[in-house]
Amino acid sequence: MNVLRILSIYLIGLVFGIGIVISGMANPAKVLNFFDFFGIWDPSLIFVMGGAVTVAFVGYRLVLPRPRPLFEGRFQLPTATRLDAKLIGGSAVFGIGWGIAGFCPGGALPALGTGRVEVILFTAALLAGIFAAKGIQAWLRTRTTPTATSGA
Amino acid sequence: MIETAFTPFQSLAGGVLIGLAATLLMWTLGRVMGATGILAGLLAPASLYDFGWRAALLAGMATGPIAYFAVMGEMPPIEVPISTPMLLIGGFIVGVGVTFGSGCTSGHGVCGMARLSKRSIVATLSFMVTTAATVYVVRHVFGG
């Protein structure tokens, strides 16, 4: 991967990071107040999601009909379609954590640039959670694989 | 609790930049911009190339507050209205949830919704409901 491509990806990250900090998504107080409908409600985050989804919706429709992305051989879109318990339950669990901490991964990663200790602590706990869940997933696979293949 | 000002224009501008970045990443790398996937992949990269673009993207993200500082003369506000133990517990739960749920606000809530992915729409509804319920319980049941 040449320097120009690395620089392009860096700049895309920068656009995302500036967007996150301007929007308020990196500020737990603002995120939590958005969900506090019966308290000090701050509806700002509707505009974040509205703006982001609208632009990405239009942008994807311009980009995805192209034969391939600029730097890669093909588009790598998520292929899963099942609405399973893992998706719904995992997302529900994520919401509980987000409602407690006020940071989501997309808000915290740009916020690391502030050097604030709270962001570093949250990110460390986030990584611990990711590792724990990956460990559980690997353990579940070793438990279910023999039964899944025994009939074959 | 910390009150925050209603900032529709800033939040919309920020949202537009987030959507623009998602579009640019699809245009260049052909991938969705999900913070969870980018971070998880960085910890277990498939190749040096894979590590390279993820690290570059993350470095760019973390430069966001510095660019903000350069223009505004101050770091963006980060107000944490909860205790450190709660922050750590919340962070751990987020990590478990996004791994099992295959995504978070950026991956499902923005990129997946923009692709009209049924999975992402269901995931987004799921976490929006539990986030609101958690905030309600923390602030109005236990918080009193």
mmCIF file of C-alpha atoms in Angstrom:
data_model
loop_
_atom_site.group_PDB
_atom_site.id
_atom_site.type_symbol
_atom_site.label_atom_id
_atom_site.label_comp_id
_atom_site.label_asym_id
_atom_site.label_seq_id
_atom_site.Cartn_x
_atom_site.Cartn_y
_atom_site.Cartn_z
ATOM 1 C CA MET A 1 0.000 0.000 0.000
ATOM 2 C CA ASN A 2 1.643 3.207 -1.117
ATOM 3 C CA VAL A 3 1.953 6.441 0.812
ATOM 4 C CA LEU A 4 -0.743 8.228 -1.169
ATOM 5 C CA ARG A 5 -3.306 5.548 -0.333
ATOM 6 C CA ILE A 6 -2.361 5.493 3.350
ATOM 7 C CA LEU A 7 -2.658 9.295 3.382
ATOM 8 C CA SER A 8 -6.107 9.089 1.731
ATOM 9 C CA ILE A 9 -7.352 6.655 4.370
ATOM 10 C CA TYR A 10 -5.858 8.833 7.119
ATOM 11 C CA LEU A 11 -7.758 11.849 5.733
ATOM 12 C CA ILE A 12 -11.003 9.860 5.588
ATOM 13 C CA GLY A 13 -10.479 9.026 9.269
ATOM 14 C CA LEU A 14 -9.890 12.715 9.918
ATOM 15 C CA VAL A 15 -13.178 13.686 8.217
ATOM 16 C CA PHE A 16 -14.949 11.096 10.387
ATOM 17 C CA GLY A 17 -13.154 12.301 13.536
ATOM 18 C CA ILE A 18 -13.997 15.962 12.912
ATOM 19 C CA GLY A 19 -17.603 14.958 12.197
ATOM 20 C CA ILE A 20 -17.827 13.021 15.453
ATOM 21 C CA VAL A 21 -16.438 15.808 17.651
ATOM 22 C CA ILE A 22 -18.493 18.581 15.994
ATOM 23 C CA SER A 23 -21.653 16.486 16.200
ATOM 24 C CA GLY A 24 -21.445 15.868 19.951
ATOM 25 C CA MET A 25 -21.175 12.060 19.633
ATOM 26 C CA ALA A 26 -17.853 12.166 21.506
ATOM 27 C CA ASN A 27 -19.484 13.882 24.486
ATOM 28 C CA PRO A 28 -21.173 11.416 26.882
ATOM 29 C CA ALA A 29 -23.254 14.154 28.530
ATOM 30 C CA LYS A 30 -24.785 15.035 25.159
ATOM 31 C CA VAL A 31 -25.377 11.412 24.178
ATOM 32 C CA LEU A 32 -27.026 10.539 27.497
ATOM 33 C CA ASN A 33 -29.177 13.685 27.417
ATOM 34 C CA PHE A 34 -30.432 12.674 23.969
ATOM 35 C CA PHE A 35 -31.896 9.538 25.516
ATOM 36 C CA ASP A 36 -33.218 11.329 28.622
ATOM 37 C CA PHE A 37 -36.685 12.050 27.217
ATOM 38 C CA PHE A 38 -38.183 12.450 30.689
ATOM 39 C CA GLY A 39 -35.390 14.674 32.020
ATOM 40 C CA ILE A 40 -33.005 17.153 30.396
ATOM 41 C CA TRP A 41 -33.667 16.045 26.801
ATOM 42 C CA ASP A 42 -31.266 17.354 24.136
ATOM 43 C CA PRO A 43 -32.570 16.319 20.687
ATOM 44 C CA SER A 44 -29.342 17.294 18.839
ATOM 45 C CA LEU A 45 -28.335 13.736 17.988
ATOM 46 C CA ILE A 46 -31.370 13.291 15.715
ATOM 47 C CA PHE A 47 -29.560 15.706 13.403
ATOM 48 C CA VAL A 48 -26.334 13.691 13.554
ATOM 49 C CA MET A 49 -28.010 10.468 12.531
ATOM 50 C CA GLY A 50 -30.272 12.215 10.009
ATOM 51 C CA GLY A 51 -27.331 13.951 8.344
ATOM 52 C CA ALA A 52 -25.038 10.937 8.385
ATOM 53 C CA VAL A 53 -27.586 8.421 7.087
ATOM 54 C CA THR A 54 -28.859 10.784 4.353
ATOM 55 C CA VAL A 55 -25.376 11.563 3.026
ATOM 56 C CA ALA A 56 -24.223 7.918 3.217
ATOM 57 C CA PHE A 57 -27.484 6.770 1.565
ATOM 58 C CA VAL A 58 -26.889 9.068 -1.416
ATOM 59 C CA GLY A 59 -23.121 8.468 -1.392
ATOM 60 C CA TYR A 60 -23.448 4.682 -1.438
ATOM 61 C CA ARG A 61 -25.830 4.926 -4.395
ATOM 62 C CA LEU A 62 -23.211 6.878 -6.328
ATOM 63 C CA VAL A 63 -20.301 4.619 -5.336
ATOM 64 C CA LEU A 64 -21.679 1.063 -5.223
ATOM 65 C CA PRO A 65 -22.690 0.847 -8.917
ATOM 66 C CA ARG A 66 -19.014 1.286 -9.823
ATOM 67 C CA PRO A 67 -17.283 -1.930 -10.918
ATOM 68 C CA ARG A 68 -14.864 -1.840 -7.974
ATOM 69 C CA PRO A 69 -13.511 0.496 -5.281
ATOM 70 C CA LEU A 70 -10.471 2.652 -6.117
ATOM 71 C CA PHE A 71 -7.922 0.756 -4.013
ATOM 72 C CA GLU A 72 -9.393 -2.763 -3.926
ATOM 73 C CA GLY A 73 -10.528 -5.506 -6.247
ATOM 74 C CA ARG A 74 -14.091 -5.639 -4.942
ATOM 75 C CA PHE A 75 -16.582 -4.183 -2.499
ATOM 76 C CA GLN A 76 -16.664 -6.058 0.820
ATOM 77 C CA LEU A 77 -20.187 -5.617 2.131
ATOM 78 C CA PRO A 78 -21.591 -7.560 5.084
ATOM 79 C CA THR A 79 -23.335 -10.634 3.693
ATOM 80 C CA ALA A 80 -25.308 -11.919 6.699
ATOM 81 C CA THR A 81 -29.078 -11.545 6.418
ATOM 82 C CA ARG A 82 -30.440 -13.542 9.377
ATOM 83 C CA LEU A 83 -32.181 -11.678 12.162
ATOM 84 C CA ASP A 84 -30.920 -13.943 14.930
ATOM 85 C CA ALA A 85 -30.765 -13.737 18.711
ATOM 86 C CA LYS A 86 -27.062 -12.897 18.583
ATOM 87 C CA LEU A 87 -27.699 -9.748 16.523
ATOM 88 C CA ILE A 88 -30.703 -8.560 18.516
ATOM 89 C CA GLY A 89 -29.384 -9.618 21.936
ATOM 90 C CA GLY A 90 -25.874 -8.301 21.289
ATOM 91 C CA SER A 91 -27.261 -4.969 20.124
ATOM 92 C CA ALA A 92 -29.548 -4.814 23.168
ATOM 93 C CA VAL A 93 -26.517 -5.416 25.422
ATOM 94 C CA PHE A 94 -24.563 -2.732 23.562
ATOM 95 C CA GLY A 95 -27.411 -0.299 24.275
ATOM 96 C CA ILE A 96 -27.227 -1.041 28.007
ATOM 97 C CA GLY A 97 -23.504 -0.256 28.026
ATOM 98 C CA TRP A 98 -23.992 2.855 25.886
ATOM 99 C CA GLY A 99 -26.750 4.041 28.216
ATOM 100 C CA ILE A 100 -24.427 3.623 31.211
ATOM 101 C CA ALA A 101 -21.203 5.050 29.746
ATOM 102 C CA GLY A 102 -22.438 7.506 27.098
ATOM 103 C CA PHE A 103 -19.554 6.559 24.796
ATOM 104 C CA CYS A 104 -19.988 4.288 21.783
ATOM 105 C CA PRO A 105 -16.911 2.966 19.896
ATOM 106 C CA GLY A 106 -17.361 5.493 17.060
ATOM 107 C CA GLY A 107 -17.522 8.325 19.583
ATOM 108 C CA ALA A 108 -14.634 7.140 21.745
ATOM 109 C CA LEU A 109 -12.018 6.399 19.062
ATOM 110 C CA PRO A 110 -11.856 10.002 17.754
ATOM 111 C CA ALA A 111 -12.097 11.266 21.351
ATOM 112 C CA LEU A 112 -8.831 9.431 22.137
ATOM 113 C CA GLY A 113 -7.126 12.356 20.382
ATOM 114 C CA THR A 114 -8.042 14.625 23.297
ATOM 115 C CA GLY A 115 -5.819 12.497 25.543
ATOM 116 C CA ARG A 116 -8.510 12.595 28.235
ATOM 117 C CA VAL A 117 -8.113 9.857 30.834
ATOM 118 C CA GLU A 118 -11.861 9.033 30.815
ATOM 119 C CA VAL A 119 -11.681 8.179 27.107
ATOM 120 C CA ILE A 120 -8.610 5.993 27.619
ATOM 121 C CA LEU A 121 -10.318 4.151 30.499
ATOM 122 C CA PHE A 122 -13.484 3.615 28.484
ATOM 123 C CA THR A 123 -11.488 2.332 25.493
ATOM 124 C CA ALA A 124 -9.499 -0.068 27.701
ATOM 125 C CA ALA A 125 -12.765 -1.447 29.148
ATOM 126 C CA LEU A 126 -14.219 -1.635 25.614
ATOM 127 C CA LEU A 127 -11.233 -3.699 24.446
ATOM 128 C CA ALA A 128 -11.558 -5.968 27.499
ATOM 129 C CA GLY A 129 -15.221 -6.517 26.606
ATOM 130 C CA ILE A 130 -14.369 -7.274 22.964
ATOM 131 C CA PHE A 131 -11.687 -9.787 24.025
ATOM 132 C CA ALA A 132 -14.022 -11.415 26.567
ATOM 133 C CA ALA A 133 -16.786 -11.760 23.972
ATOM 134 C CA LYS A 134 -14.388 -13.179 21.377
ATOM 135 C CA GLY A 135 -13.200 -15.684 23.981
ATOM 136 C CA ILE A 136 -16.791 -16.718 24.718
ATOM 137 C CA GLN A 137 -17.511 -17.016 20.984
ATOM 138 C CA ALA A 138 -14.438 -19.238 20.472
ATOM 139 C CA TRP A 139 -15.468 -21.390 23.457
ATOM 140 C CA LEU A 140 -19.027 -21.718 22.106
ATOM 141 C CA ARG A 141 -17.625 -22.817 18.736
ATOM 142 C CA THR A 142 -15.493 -25.568 20.291
ATOM 143 C CA ARG A 143 -18.550 -26.772 22.216
ATOM 144 C CA THR A 144 -20.948 -26.757 19.261
ATOM 145 C CA THR A 145 -18.618 -27.894 16.452
ATOM 146 C CA PRO A 146 -18.424 -31.612 17.433
ATOM 147 C CA THR A 147 -22.217 -31.953 17.629
ATOM 148 C CA ALA A 148 -22.654 -29.979 14.413
ATOM 149 C CA THR A 149 -20.239 -32.226 12.492
ATOM 150 C CA SER A 150 -21.101 -35.561 14.160
ATOM 151 C CA GLY A 151 -23.982 -36.186 11.775
ATOM 152 C CA ALA A 152 -21.859 -35.534 8.676
ATOM 153 C CA MET B 1 -26.365 15.268 35.345
ATOM 154 C CA ILE B 2 -24.902 17.925 33.095
ATOM 155 C CA GLU B 3 -27.195 20.019 30.897
ATOM 156 C CA THR B 4 -26.147 20.377 27.268
ATOM 157 C CA ALA B 5 -27.203 23.033 24.741
ATOM 158 C CA PHE B 6 -29.326 22.081 21.708
ATOM 159 C CA THR B 7 -26.945 22.281 18.730
ATOM 160 C CA PRO B 8 -28.923 21.332 15.595
ATOM 161 C CA PHE B 9 -26.597 22.997 13.071
ATOM 162 C CA GLN B 10 -23.322 21.689 14.510
ATOM 163 C CA SER B 11 -24.804 18.231 14.944
ATOM 164 C CA LEU B 12 -26.135 18.222 11.375
ATOM 165 C CA ALA B 13 -22.756 19.394 10.044
ATOM 166 C CA GLY B 14 -21.029 16.669 12.042
ATOM 167 C CA GLY B 15 -23.491 14.085 10.746
ATOM 168 C CA VAL B 16 -22.858 15.199 7.146
ATOM 169 C CA LEU B 17 -19.088 14.723 7.652
ATOM 170 C CA ILE B 18 -19.662 11.257 9.173
ATOM 171 C CA GLY B 19 -21.784 10.296 6.148
ATOM 172 C CA LEU B 20 -19.160 11.760 3.807
ATOM 173 C CA ALA B 21 -16.386 9.746 5.476
ATOM 174 C CA ALA B 22 -18.497 6.577 5.195
ATOM 175 C CA THR B 23 -19.007 7.285 1.477
ATOM 176 C CA LEU B 24 -15.303 7.942 0.898
ATOM 177 C CA LEU B 25 -14.287 4.712 2.645
ATOM 178 C CA MET B 26 -16.721 2.747 0.473
ATOM 179 C CA TRP B 27 -15.407 4.540 -2.639
ATOM 180 C CA THR B 28 -11.732 3.830 -1.847
ATOM 181 C CA LEU B 29 -11.642 0.547 0.122
ATOM 182 C CA GLY B 30 -15.122 -0.785 -0.572
ATOM 183 C CA ARG B 31 -15.858 -1.219 3.134
ATOM 184 C CA VAL B 32 -18.430 -0.012 5.651
ATOM 185 C CA MET B 33 -17.198 2.443 8.254
ATOM 186 C CA GLY B 34 -17.939 0.621 11.479
ATOM 187 C CA ALA B 35 -15.821 1.597 14.466
ATOM 188 C CA THR B 36 -16.276 -1.845 16.041
ATOM 189 C CA GLY B 37 -15.105 -3.725 12.948
ATOM 190 C CA ILE B 38 -12.175 -1.389 12.368
ATOM 191 C CA LEU B 39 -11.008 -1.725 15.973
ATOM 192 C CA ALA B 40 -11.552 -5.494 16.208
ATOM 193 C CA GLY B 41 -9.679 -5.977 12.924
ATOM 194 C CA LEU B 42 -6.787 -3.851 14.151
ATOM 195 C CA LEU B 43 -6.276 -6.204 17.108
ATOM 196 C CA ALA B 44 -6.219 -9.280 14.881
ATOM 197 C CA PRO B 45 -5.170 -7.995 11.448
ATOM 198 C CA ALA B 46 -5.374 -10.363 8.486
ATOM 199 C CA SER B 47 -2.170 -8.936 6.961
ATOM 200 C CA LEU B 48 0.251 -6.029 7.160
ATOM 201 C CA TYR B 49 -1.851 -4.224 4.550
ATOM 202 C CA ASP B 50 -4.964 -4.830 6.639
ATOM 203 C CA PHE B 51 -3.224 -3.444 9.731
ATOM 204 C CA GLY B 52 -1.928 -0.464 7.732
ATOM 205 C CA TRP B 53 -5.228 0.954 6.560
ATOM 206 C CA ARG B 54 -6.942 0.336 9.901
ATOM 207 C CA ALA B 55 -4.139 2.113 11.784
ATOM 208 C CA ALA B 56 -4.203 5.013 9.286
ATOM 209 C CA LEU B 57 -7.981 5.354 9.653
ATOM 210 C CA LEU B 58 -7.784 5.270 13.452
ATOM 211 C CA ALA B 59 -4.925 7.816 13.475
ATOM 212 C CA GLY B 60 -7.033 10.090 11.264
ATOM 213 C CA MET B 61 -10.001 9.756 13.632
ATOM 214 C CA ALA B 62 -7.874 10.640 16.653
ATOM 215 C CA THR B 63 -6.595 13.730 14.806
ATOM 216 C CA GLY B 64 -10.186 15.024 14.714
ATOM 217 C CA PRO B 65 -10.011 16.699 18.152
ATOM 218 C CA ILE B 66 -6.631 18.241 17.270
ATOM 219 C CA ALA B 67 -8.063 19.750 14.073
ATOM 220 C CA TYR B 68 -10.973 21.038 16.180
ATOM 221 C CA PHE B 69 -8.462 22.550 18.620
ATOM 222 C CA ALA B 70 -6.548 24.211 15.766
ATOM 223 C CA VAL B 71 -9.708 26.003 14.581
ATOM 224 C CA MET B 72 -11.613 26.605 17.836
ATOM 225 C CA GLY B 73 -8.687 27.184 20.196
ATOM 226 C CA GLU B 74 -9.988 24.566 22.642
ATOM 227 C CA MET B 75 -10.516 20.806 22.764
ATOM 228 C CA PRO B 76 -14.048 19.592 22.009
ATOM 229 C CA PRO B 77 -16.182 19.240 25.158
ATOM 230 C CA ILE B 78 -16.126 15.783 26.755
ATOM 231 C CA GLU B 79 -18.317 15.821 29.848
ATOM 232 C CA VAL B 80 -18.616 12.531 31.712
ATOM 233 C CA PRO B 81 -21.569 12.664 34.103
ATOM 234 C CA ILE B 82 -20.893 9.228 35.653
ATOM 235 C CA SER B 83 -18.363 7.674 38.040
ATOM 236 C CA THR B 84 -15.213 5.896 36.845
ATOM 237 C CA PRO B 85 -16.444 2.407 37.892
ATOM 238 C CA MET B 86 -19.663 2.991 35.892
ATOM 239 C CA LEU B 87 -17.600 4.165 32.907
ATOM 240 C CA LEU B 88 -15.537 0.966 33.037
ATOM 241 C CA ILE B 89 -18.581 -1.282 33.492
ATOM 242 C CA GLY B 90 -20.344 0.503 30.634
ATOM 243 C CA GLY B 91 -17.277 0.171 28.399
ATOM 244 C CA PHE B 92 -16.980 -3.543 29.079
ATOM 245 C CA ILE B 93 -20.684 -4.117 28.356
ATOM 246 C CA VAL B 94 -20.375 -2.096 25.111
ATOM 247 C CA GLY B 95 -17.444 -4.310 24.050
ATOM 248 C CA VAL B 96 -19.392 -7.519 24.684
ATOM 249 C CA GLY B 97 -22.545 -6.192 22.994
ATOM 250 C CA VAL B 98 -20.930 -4.871 19.816
ATOM 251 C CA THR B 99 -18.987 -8.121 19.343
ATOM 252 C CA PHE B 100 -22.091 -10.316 19.575
ATOM 253 C CA GLY B 101 -24.234 -7.742 17.752
ATOM 254 C CA SER B 102 -21.619 -7.351 14.955
ATOM 255 C CA GLY B 103 -21.622 -3.579 15.075
ATOM 256 C CA CYS B 104 -22.438 -0.322 16.798
ATOM 257 C CA THR B 105 -23.778 3.137 16.083
ATOM 258 C CA SER B 106 -21.480 3.760 13.100
ATOM 259 C CA GLY B 107 -21.639 0.310 11.511
ATOM 260 C CA HIS B 108 -25.333 -0.489 11.998
ATOM 261 C CA GLY B 109 -26.765 2.954 12.791
ATOM 262 C CA VAL B 110 -25.172 4.849 9.907
ATOM 263 C CA CYS B 111 -23.676 2.530 7.266
ATOM 264 C CA GLY B 112 -26.178 -0.319 7.644
ATOM 265 C CA MET B 113 -29.167 2.020 7.749
ATOM 266 C CA ALA B 114 -27.852 3.798 4.625
ATOM 267 C CA ARG B 115 -27.674 0.401 2.877
ATOM 268 C CA LEU B 116 -31.226 -0.334 4.099
ATOM 269 C CA SER B 117 -29.858 -3.540 5.659
ATOM 270 C CA LYS B 118 -32.654 -5.318 7.510
ATOM 271 C CA ARG B 119 -30.154 -6.595 10.117
ATOM 272 C CA SER B 120 -28.838 -3.100 10.785
ATOM 273 C CA ILE B 121 -32.303 -1.564 11.057
ATOM 274 C CA VAL B 122 -33.302 -4.234 13.611
ATOM 275 C CA ALA B 123 -29.974 -3.864 15.484
ATOM 276 C CA THR B 124 -30.349 -0.064 15.603
ATOM 277 C CA LEU B 125 -33.907 -0.304 16.931
ATOM 278 C CA SER B 126 -32.730 -2.845 19.502
ATOM 279 C CA PHE B 127 -29.919 -0.713 20.928
ATOM 280 C CA MET B 128 -31.857 2.562 20.762
ATOM 281 C CA VAL B 129 -34.598 1.013 22.918
ATOM 282 C CA THR B 130 -32.219 -0.463 25.515
ATOM 283 C CA THR B 131 -30.081 2.706 25.627
ATOM 284 C CA ALA B 132 -33.156 4.834 26.348
ATOM 285 C CA ALA B 133 -34.400 2.296 28.922
ATOM 286 C CA THR B 134 -30.983 2.224 30.624
ATOM 287 C CA VAL B 135 -30.758 6.018 30.801
ATOM 288 C CA TYR B 136 -34.276 6.091 32.245
ATOM 289 C CA VAL B 137 -33.440 3.496 34.900
ATOM 290 C CA VAL B 138 -30.070 5.061 35.806
ATOM 291 C CA ARG B 139 -31.434 8.608 36.052
ATOM 292 C CA HIS B 140 -35.048 8.295 37.126
ATOM 293 C CA VAL B 141 -35.281 4.998 39.015
ATOM 294 C CA PHE B 142 -31.905 4.754 40.798
ATOM 295 C CA GLY B 143 -30.914 8.404 40.351
ATOM 296 C CA GLY B 144 -34.234 9.587 41.865
#
